[in-house]
Coordinates of C-alpha atoms and ligand atoms in Angstrom, one line a residue:
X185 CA -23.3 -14.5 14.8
X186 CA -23.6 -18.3 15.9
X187 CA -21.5 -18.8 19.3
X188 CA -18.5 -21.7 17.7
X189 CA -19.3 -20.1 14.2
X190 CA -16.5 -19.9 11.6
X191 CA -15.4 -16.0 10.9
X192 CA -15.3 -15.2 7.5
X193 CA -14.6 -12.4 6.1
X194 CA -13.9 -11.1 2.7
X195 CA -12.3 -8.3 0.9
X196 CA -14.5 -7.7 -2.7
X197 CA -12.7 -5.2 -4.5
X198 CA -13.8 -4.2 -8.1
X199 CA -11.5 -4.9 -10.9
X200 CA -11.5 -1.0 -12.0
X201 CA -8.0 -0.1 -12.0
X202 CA -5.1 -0.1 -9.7
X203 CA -4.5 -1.2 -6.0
X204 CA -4.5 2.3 -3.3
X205 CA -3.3 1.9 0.4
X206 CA -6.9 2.3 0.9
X207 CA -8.4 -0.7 -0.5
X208 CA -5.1 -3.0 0.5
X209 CA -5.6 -1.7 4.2
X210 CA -9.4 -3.0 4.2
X211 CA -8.1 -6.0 3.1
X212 CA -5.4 -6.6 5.6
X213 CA -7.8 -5.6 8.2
X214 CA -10.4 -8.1 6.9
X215 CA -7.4 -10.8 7.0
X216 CA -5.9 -10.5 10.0
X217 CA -9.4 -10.6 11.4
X218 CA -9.7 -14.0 9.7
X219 CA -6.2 -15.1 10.6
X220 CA -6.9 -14.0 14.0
X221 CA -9.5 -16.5 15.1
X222 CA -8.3 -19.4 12.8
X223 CA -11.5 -18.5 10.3
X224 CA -11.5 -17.9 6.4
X225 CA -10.5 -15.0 4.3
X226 CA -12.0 -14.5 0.4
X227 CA -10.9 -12.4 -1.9
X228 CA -13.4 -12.2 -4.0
X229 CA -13.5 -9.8 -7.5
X230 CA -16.8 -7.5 -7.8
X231 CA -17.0 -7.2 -11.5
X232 CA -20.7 -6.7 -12.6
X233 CA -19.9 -3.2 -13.8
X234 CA -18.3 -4.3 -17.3
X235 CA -17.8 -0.6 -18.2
X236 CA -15.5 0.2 -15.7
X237 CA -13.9 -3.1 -15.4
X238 CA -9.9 -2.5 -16.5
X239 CA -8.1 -5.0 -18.1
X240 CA -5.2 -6.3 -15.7
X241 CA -7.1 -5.7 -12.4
X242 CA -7.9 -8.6 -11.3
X243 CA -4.3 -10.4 -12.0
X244 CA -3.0 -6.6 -10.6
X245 CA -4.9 -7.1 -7.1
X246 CA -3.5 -10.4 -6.3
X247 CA -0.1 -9.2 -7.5
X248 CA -0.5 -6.5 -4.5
X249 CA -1.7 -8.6 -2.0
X250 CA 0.6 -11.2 -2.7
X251 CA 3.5 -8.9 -2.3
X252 CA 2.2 -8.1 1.1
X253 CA 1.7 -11.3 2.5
X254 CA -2.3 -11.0 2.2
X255 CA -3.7 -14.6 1.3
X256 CA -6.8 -15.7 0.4
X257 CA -8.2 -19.2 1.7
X258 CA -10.6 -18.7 -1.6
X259 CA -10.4 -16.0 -4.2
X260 CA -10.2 -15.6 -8.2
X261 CA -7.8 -18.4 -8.5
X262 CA -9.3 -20.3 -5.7
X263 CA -13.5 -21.1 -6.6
X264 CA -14.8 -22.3 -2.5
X265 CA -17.6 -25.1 -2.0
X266 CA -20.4 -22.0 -2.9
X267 CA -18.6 -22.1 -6.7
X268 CA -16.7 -19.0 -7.9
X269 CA -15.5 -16.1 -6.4
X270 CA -15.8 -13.8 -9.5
X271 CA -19.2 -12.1 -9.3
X272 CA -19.8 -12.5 -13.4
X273 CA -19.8 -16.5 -13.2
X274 CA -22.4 -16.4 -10.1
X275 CA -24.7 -14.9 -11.8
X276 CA -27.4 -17.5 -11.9
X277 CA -27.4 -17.3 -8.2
X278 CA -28.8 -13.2 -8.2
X279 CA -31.3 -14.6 -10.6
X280 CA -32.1 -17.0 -8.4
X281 CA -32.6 -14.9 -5.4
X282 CA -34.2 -11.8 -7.6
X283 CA -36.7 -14.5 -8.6
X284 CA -37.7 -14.9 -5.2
X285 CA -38.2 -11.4 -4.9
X286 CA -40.6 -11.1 -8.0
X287 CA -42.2 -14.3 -6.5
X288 CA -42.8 -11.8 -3.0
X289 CA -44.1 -8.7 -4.8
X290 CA -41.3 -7.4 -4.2
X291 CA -39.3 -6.6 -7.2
X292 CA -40.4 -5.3 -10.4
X293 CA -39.3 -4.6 -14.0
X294 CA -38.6 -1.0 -14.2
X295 CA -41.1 0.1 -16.9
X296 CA -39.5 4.1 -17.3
X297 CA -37.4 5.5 -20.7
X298 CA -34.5 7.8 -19.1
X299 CA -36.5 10.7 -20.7
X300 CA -39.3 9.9 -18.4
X301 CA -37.2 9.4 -15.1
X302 CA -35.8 12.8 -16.2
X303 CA -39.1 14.3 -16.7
X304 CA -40.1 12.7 -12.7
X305 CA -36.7 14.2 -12.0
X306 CA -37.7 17.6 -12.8
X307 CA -41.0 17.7 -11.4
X308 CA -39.8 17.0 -7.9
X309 CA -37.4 19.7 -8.4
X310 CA -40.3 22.5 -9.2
X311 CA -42.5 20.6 -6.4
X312 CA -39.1 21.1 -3.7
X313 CA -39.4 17.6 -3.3
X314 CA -36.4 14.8 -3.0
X315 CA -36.7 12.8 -6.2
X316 CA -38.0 8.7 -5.4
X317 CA -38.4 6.0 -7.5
X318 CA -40.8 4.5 -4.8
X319 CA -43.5 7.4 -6.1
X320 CA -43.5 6.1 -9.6
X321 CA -44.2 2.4 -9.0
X322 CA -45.8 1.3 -12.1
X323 CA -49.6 0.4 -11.4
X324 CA -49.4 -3.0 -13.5
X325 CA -46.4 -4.7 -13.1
X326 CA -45.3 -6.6 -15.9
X327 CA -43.6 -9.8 -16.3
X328 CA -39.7 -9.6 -16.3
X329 CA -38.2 -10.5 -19.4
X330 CA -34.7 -10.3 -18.1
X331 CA -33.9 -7.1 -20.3
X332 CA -35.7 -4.4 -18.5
X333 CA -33.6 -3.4 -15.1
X334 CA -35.2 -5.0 -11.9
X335 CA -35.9 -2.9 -9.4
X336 CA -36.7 -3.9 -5.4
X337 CA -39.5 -2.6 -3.8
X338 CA -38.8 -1.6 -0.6
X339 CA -41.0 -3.2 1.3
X340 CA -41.6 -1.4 4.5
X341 CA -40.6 2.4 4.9
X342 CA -39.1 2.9 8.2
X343 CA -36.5 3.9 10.3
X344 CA -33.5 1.6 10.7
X345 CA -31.2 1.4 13.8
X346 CA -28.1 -1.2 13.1
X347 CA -24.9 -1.4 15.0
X348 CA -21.3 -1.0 13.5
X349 CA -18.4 -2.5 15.5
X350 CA -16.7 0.8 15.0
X351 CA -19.4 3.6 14.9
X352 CA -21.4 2.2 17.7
X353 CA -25.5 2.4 16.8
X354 CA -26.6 4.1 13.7
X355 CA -30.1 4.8 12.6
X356 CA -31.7 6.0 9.5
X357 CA -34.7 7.5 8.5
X358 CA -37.1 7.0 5.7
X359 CA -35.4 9.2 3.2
X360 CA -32.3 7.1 3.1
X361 CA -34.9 4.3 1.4
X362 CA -35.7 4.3 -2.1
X363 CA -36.7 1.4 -4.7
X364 CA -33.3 0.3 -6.2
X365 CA -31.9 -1.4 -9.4
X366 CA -30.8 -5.3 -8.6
X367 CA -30.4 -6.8 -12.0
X368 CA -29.5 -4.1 -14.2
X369 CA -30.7 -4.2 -18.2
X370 CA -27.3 -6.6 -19.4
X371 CA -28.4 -9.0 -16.7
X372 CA -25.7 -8.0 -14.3
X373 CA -26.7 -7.2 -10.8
X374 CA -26.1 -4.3 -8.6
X375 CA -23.2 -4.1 -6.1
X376 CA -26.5 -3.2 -3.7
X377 CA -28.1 -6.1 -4.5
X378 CA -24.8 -8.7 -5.2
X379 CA -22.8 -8.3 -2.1
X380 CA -25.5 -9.1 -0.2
X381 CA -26.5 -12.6 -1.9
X382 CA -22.5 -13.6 -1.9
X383 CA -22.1 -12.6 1.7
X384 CA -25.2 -15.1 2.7
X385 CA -23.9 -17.7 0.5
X386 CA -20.2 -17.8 1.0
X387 CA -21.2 -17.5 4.9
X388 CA -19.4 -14.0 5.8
X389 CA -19.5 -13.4 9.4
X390 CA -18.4 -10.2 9.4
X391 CA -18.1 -6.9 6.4
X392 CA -15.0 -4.8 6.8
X393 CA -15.5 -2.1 4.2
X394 CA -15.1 2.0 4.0
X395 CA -17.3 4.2 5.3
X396 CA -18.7 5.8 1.9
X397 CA -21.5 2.9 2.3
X398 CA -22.7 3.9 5.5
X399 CA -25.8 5.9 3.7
X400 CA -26.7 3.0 1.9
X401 CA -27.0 0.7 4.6
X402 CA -31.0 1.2 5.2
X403 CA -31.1 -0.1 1.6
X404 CA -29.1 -3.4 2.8
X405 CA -31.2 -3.6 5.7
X406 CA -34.3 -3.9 3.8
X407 CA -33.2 -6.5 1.3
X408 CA -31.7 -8.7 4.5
X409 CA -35.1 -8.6 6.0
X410 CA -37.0 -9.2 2.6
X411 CA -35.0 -11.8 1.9
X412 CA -35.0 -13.3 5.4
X413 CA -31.3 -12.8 6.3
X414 CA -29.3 -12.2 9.1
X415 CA -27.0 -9.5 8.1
X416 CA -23.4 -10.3 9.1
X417 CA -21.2 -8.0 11.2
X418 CA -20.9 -4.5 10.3
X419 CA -17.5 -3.0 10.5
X420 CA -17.0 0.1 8.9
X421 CA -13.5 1.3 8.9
X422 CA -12.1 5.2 9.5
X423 CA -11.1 7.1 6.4
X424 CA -7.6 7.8 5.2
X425 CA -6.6 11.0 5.5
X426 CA -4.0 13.0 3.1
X427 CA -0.9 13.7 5.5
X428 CA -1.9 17.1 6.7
X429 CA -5.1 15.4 7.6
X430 CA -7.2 17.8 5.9
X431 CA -9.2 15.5 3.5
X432 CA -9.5 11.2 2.2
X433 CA -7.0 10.5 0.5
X434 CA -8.3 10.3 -2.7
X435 CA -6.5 8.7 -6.0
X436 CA -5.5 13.0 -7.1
X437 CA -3.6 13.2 -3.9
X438 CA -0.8 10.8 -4.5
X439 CA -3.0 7.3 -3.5
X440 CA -0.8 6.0 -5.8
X441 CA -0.7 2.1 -6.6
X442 CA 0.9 -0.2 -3.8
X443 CA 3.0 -2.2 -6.4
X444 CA 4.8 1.2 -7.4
X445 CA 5.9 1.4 -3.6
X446 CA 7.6 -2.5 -4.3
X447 CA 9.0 -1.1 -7.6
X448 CA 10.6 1.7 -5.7
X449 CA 12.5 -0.6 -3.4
X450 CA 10.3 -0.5 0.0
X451 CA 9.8 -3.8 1.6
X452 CA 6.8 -5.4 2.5
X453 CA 7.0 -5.4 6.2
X454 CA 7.2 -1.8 6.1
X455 CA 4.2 -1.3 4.4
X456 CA 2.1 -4.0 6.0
X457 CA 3.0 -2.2 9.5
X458 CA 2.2 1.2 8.4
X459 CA -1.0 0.0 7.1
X460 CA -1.9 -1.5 9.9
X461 CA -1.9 1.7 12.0
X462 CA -4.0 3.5 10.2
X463 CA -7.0 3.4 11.9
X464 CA -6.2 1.0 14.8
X465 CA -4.6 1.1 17.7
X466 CA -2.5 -1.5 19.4
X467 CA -3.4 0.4 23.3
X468 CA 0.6 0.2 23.9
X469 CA 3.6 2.3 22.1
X470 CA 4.9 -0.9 20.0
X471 CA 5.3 0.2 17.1
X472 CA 6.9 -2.3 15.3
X473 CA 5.0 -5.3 14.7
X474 CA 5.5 -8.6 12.4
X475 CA 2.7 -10.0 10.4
X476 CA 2.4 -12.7 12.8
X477 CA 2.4 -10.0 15.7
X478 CA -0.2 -8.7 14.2
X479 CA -2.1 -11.4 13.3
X480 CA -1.8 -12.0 17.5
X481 CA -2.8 -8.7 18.2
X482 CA -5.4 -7.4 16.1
X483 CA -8.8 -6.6 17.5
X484 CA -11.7 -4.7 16.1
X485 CA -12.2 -3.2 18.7
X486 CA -9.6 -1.3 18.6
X487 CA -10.2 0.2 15.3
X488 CA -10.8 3.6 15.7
X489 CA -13.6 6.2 14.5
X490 CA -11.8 8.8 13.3
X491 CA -9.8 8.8 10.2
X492 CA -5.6 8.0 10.5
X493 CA -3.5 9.3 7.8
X494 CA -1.0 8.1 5.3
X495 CA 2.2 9.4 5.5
X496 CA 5.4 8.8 3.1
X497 CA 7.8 9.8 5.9
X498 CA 6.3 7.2 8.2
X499 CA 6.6 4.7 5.5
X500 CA 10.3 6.0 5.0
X501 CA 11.5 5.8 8.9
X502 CA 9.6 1.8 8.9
X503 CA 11.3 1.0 5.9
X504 CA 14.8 2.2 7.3
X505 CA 13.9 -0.1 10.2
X506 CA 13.0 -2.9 8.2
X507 CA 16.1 -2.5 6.2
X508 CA 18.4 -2.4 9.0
X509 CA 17.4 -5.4 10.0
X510 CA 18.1 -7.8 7.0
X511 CA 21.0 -10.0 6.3
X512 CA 23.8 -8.9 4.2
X513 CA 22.0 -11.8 2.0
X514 CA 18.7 -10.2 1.9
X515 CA 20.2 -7.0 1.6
X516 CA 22.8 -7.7 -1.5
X517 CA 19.1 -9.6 -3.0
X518 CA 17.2 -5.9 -3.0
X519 CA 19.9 -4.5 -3.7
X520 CA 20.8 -6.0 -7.1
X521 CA 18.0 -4.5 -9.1
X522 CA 19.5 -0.5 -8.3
X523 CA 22.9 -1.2 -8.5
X524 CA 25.0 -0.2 -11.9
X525 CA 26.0 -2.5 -14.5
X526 CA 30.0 -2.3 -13.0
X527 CA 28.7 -3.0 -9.2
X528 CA 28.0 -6.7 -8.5
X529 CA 26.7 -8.1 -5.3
X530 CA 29.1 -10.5 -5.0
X531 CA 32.0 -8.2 -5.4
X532 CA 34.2 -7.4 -2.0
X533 CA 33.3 -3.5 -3.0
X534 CA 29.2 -4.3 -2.4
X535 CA 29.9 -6.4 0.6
X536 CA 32.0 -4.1 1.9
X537 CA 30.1 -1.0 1.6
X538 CA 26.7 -2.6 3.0
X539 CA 27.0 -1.3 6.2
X540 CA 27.4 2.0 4.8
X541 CA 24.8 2.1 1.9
X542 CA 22.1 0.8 4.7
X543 CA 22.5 3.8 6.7
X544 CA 22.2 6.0 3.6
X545 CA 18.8 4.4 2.2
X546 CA 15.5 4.9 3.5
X547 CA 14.1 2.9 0.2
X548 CA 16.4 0.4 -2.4
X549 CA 16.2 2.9 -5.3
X550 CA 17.8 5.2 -3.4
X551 CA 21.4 3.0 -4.4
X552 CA 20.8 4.3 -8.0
X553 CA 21.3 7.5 -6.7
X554 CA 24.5 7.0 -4.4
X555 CA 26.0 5.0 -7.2
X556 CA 25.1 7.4 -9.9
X557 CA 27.6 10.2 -11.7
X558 CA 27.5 12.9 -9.4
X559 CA 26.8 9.9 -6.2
X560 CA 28.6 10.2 -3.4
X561 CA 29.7 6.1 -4.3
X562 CA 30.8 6.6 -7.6
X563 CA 34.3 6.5 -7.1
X564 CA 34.0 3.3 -6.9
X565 CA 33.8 2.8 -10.4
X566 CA 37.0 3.8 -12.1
X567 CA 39.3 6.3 -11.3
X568 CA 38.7 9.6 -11.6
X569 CA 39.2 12.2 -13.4
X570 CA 39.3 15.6 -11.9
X571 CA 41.2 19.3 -12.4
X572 CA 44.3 19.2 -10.4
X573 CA 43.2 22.1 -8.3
X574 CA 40.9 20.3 -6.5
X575 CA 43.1 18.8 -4.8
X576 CA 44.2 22.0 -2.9
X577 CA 42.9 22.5 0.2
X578 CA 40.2 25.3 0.0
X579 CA 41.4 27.4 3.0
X580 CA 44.9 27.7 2.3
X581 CA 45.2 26.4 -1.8
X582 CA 48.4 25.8 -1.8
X583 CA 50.2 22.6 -4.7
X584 CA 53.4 22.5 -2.5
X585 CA 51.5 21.7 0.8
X586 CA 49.0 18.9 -0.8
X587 CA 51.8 17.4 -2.5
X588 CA 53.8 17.3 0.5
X589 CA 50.9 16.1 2.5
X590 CA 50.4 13.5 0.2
X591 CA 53.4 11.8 0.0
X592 CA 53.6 12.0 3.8
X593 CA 50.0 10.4 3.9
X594 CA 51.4 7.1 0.8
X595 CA 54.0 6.1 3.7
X596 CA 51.9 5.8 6.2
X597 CA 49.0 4.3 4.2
X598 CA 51.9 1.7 2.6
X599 CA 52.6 0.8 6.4
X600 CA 48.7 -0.5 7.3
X601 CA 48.7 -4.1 6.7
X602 CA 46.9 -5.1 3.9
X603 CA 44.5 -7.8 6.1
X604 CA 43.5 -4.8 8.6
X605 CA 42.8 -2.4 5.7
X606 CA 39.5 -1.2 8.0
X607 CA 38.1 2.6 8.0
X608 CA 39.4 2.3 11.8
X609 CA 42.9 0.8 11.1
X610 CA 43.8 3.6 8.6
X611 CA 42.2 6.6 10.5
X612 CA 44.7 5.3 14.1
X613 CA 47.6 5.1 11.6
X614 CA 47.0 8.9 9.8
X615 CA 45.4 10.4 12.7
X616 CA 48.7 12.3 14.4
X617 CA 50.1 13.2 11.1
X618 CA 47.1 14.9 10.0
X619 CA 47.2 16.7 13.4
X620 CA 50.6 17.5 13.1
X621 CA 50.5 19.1 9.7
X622 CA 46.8 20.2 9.8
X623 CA 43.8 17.8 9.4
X624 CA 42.3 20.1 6.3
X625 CA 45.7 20.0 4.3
X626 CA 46.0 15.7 4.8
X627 CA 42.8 14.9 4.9
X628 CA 41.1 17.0 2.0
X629 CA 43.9 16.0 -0.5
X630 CA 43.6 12.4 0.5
X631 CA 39.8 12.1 -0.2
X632 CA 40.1 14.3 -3.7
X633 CA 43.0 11.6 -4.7
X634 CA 40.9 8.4 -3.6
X635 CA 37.4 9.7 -5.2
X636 CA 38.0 13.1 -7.2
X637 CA 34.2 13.8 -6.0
X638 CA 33.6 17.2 -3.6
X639 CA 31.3 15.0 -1.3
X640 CA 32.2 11.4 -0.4
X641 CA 32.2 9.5 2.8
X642 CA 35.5 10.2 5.0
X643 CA 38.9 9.1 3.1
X644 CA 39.3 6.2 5.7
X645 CA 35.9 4.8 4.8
X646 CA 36.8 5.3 1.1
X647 CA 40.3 4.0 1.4
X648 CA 39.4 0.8 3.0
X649 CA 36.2 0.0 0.6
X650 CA 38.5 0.5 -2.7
X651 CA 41.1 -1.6 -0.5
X652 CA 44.9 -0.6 -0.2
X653 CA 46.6 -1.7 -4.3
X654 CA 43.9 0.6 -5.6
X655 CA 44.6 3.2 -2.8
X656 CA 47.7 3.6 -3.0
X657 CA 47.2 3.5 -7.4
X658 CA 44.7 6.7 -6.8
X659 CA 47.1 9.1 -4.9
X660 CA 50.1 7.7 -6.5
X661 CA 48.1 9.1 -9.3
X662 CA 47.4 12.7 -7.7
X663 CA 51.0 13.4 -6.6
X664 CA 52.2 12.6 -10.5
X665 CA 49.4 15.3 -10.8
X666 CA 50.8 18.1 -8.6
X667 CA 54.4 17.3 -9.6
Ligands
LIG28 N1 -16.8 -3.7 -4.6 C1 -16.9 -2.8 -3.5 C2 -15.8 -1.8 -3.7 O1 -14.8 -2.0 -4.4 C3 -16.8 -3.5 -2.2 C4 -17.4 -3.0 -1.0 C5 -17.6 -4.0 0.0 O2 -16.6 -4.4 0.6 O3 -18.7 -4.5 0.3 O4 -15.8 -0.7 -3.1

């Protein structure tokens, strides 16, 4: 790389199905690269292999970055000064560069029927040899008529030595070179033979990408020199693990689509800072780091060799972080889409009970659950119905002492001012009766009467979010009960 040249770099995913934390953690990696030093990040959409291609992908992926904050200086949506960033509408530029090959010697229509290659194929095998294409150059080689599949010739068997930011230098022998497919029959090229002819002409500085293309790298190599490029920066980045770290993470194992993590109420931040741990390390114990923070501290030199794993209860304690730290505003906003049809965010009940449903959540969906019919917040609906005897006090059941308890527990309730009506206000004003005449026979009474539910939060907490008219309505309600 030029000294004072622009970084680009580029995340090139293929529109073949959903977004995994894998492929949205190359591509924060590839922008905060960019962000970093003020240069340009692409998103650009590899889909020259129509059979795979999946209908949605391509809106899907910017869905997913979008949602974390990723953007894209040029992308789908977005065509840069080289033209588009969809690989199908370039294609007069492979032709181009595939013409200059031909022009070299060194590309050439592939002139085999699949039951010949098979028939090469098998004749290595009896002969213990590794199958290559480069032994079955044709002797003549015709002129390309744009159907047959165009195959480079390697031009120069060799060994390779490159260098990778992360894996340090890497060589390869001859056997990792073979004669390879760059336009393919439908006159769609190759991701071999594509990448490399976008990379030179949308300037990337530097390839962030997974390690599965290490092996094919000799291949690249080749095709840079034959073609008289520089290659740009090799960065190859460390797998992701499954949590017990024992293998990639691989779509079978959970790697399930980003956007189902939004739909399930976790919050970008969370996700973007998890992300960006895997496989990099900061050097300090921070652990908590903004987008912008990140942006100020990312190096690649810091991104490690060996694989870091993905793991939901990480994602869980970041996203009760997160959560903790948004307004009531922000909060009540996630909020809305769990809550019940009869729980608004605007009533006194929501506002009042933030403080407690944020401790409870590690993820907004969880609200569903809190607020559900057997939740430990669905009290707050109506009130309840429940058997009688659940209102005696499980050690010593006894209707005389609840209903006494009761009674005792409406006067003193009546007496707590109705602007002080706090969790706090009504505990200091209970607390010596219920120690007087036993804190199980007060306080388990009181809680059946305000919620009719065997697990709630504590009657004061209860008492205060239903507020004191409907209090005092809910156990004048259980004592006509024990009468
Ligand atoms: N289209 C390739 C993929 O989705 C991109 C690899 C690269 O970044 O060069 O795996």
């Amino acid at each position: 790389m030029e000294k004072d040249q622009k970084i680009v770099t580029r995340f090139a995913p293929s529109p073949t199905g959903f977004m995994h934390i894998g492929g949205v953690r190359t591509a924060l990696f590839a922008y905060l690269l960019a962000r970093k030093n003020k240069g340009t990040f692409l998103l650009r959409i590899e889909d020259t292999d129509k059979d795979r291609e999946v209908k949605g992908s391509i809106q899907h992926i910017q869905d997913a970055l979008s949602w974390l904050g990723i953007t894209w200086d040029y992308g789908p949506d977005k065509p840069g000064p080289f033209g588009s960033c969809i690989q199908s509408e370039r294609l007069a530029s492979y032709h181009e560069y595939a013409l200059k090959l031909i022009e070299k010697g060194l590309a050439y229509p592939d002139p085999y029927t699949p039951a010949e290659v098979e028939k090469f194929r098998e004749d290595a095998k009896s002969a213990k040899e590794p199958f290559l294409y480069r032994k079955h150059r044709p002797a003549v080689i015709e002129k390309w008529d744009g159907k047959k599949p165009l195959r480079f010739k390697i031009p120069e068997i060799k060994r390779y030595h490159w260098h990778d930011v992360v894996r340090g230098d890497l060589e390869a022998g001859e056997d990792a070179l073979d004669d390879f497919i760059i336009i393919k029959s439908d006159g769609f090229p190759t991701y071999n033979f594509a990448h490399i002819i976008d990379d030179l002409n949308m300037s990337v500085t530097h390839i962030l990408r997974a390690d599965e293309f290490i092996s094919s790298t000799p291949r690249f190599l080749s095709l840079y020199e034959a073609l008289k490029i520089k290659p740009p920066i090799f960065v190859t980045l460390p797998p992701i693990l499954r949590e017990d770290h024992t293998k990639k993470l691989g779509k079978r194992d959970g790697a399930k689509d980003v956007l189902e993590y939004r739909a399930e109420g976790y919050l970008p931040e969370a996700m973007l800072n998890v992300l960006a741990l895997i496989g990099w390390n900061p050097g300090t114990t921070k652990e908590l780091f903004t987008k912008e923070e990140l942006i100020n501290d990312f190096e690649i030199e810091k991104i490690q060799k060996s694989g870091g794993s993905f793991d939901e209860m990480k994602l869980d304690w970041f996203n009760h972080q997160y959560i903790s730290k948004l307004s009531d505003e922000a909060f009540a906003d996630h909020a809305s889409t769990f809550l019940p049809e009869w729980m608004s965010t605007n009533s006194p009940v929501f506002r009042n009970s933030i403080t407690l449903i944020r401790e409870k959540i590690t993820r907004f969906s969880d609200i569903t659950k809190l607020f559900n019919k057997d939740g430990e917040l669905a009290f707050l609906k109506e009130m309840p119905e429940y058997e009688p005897t659940m209102l005696l006090w499980k050690k010593e059941p006894s209707a005389k002492t609840s209903l006494n308890s009761l009674e005792g527990s409406l006067e003193i309730v009546t007496s707590v001012p109705d602007n002080t009506f706090t969790p706090d206000a009504i505990k200091v004003a209970l607390w010596s009766y219920a120690e007087t005449n036993g804190k199980g026979n007060v306080l388990w009474p009181l809680r059946v009467a305000l919620t009719g539910q065997e697990k709630s939060p504590d009657p004061f907490v209860c008492a205060s979010l239903l507020g004191k008219e409907e209090t005092l309505k809910r156990m004048k309600n259980a004592i006509s009960k024990l009468s």
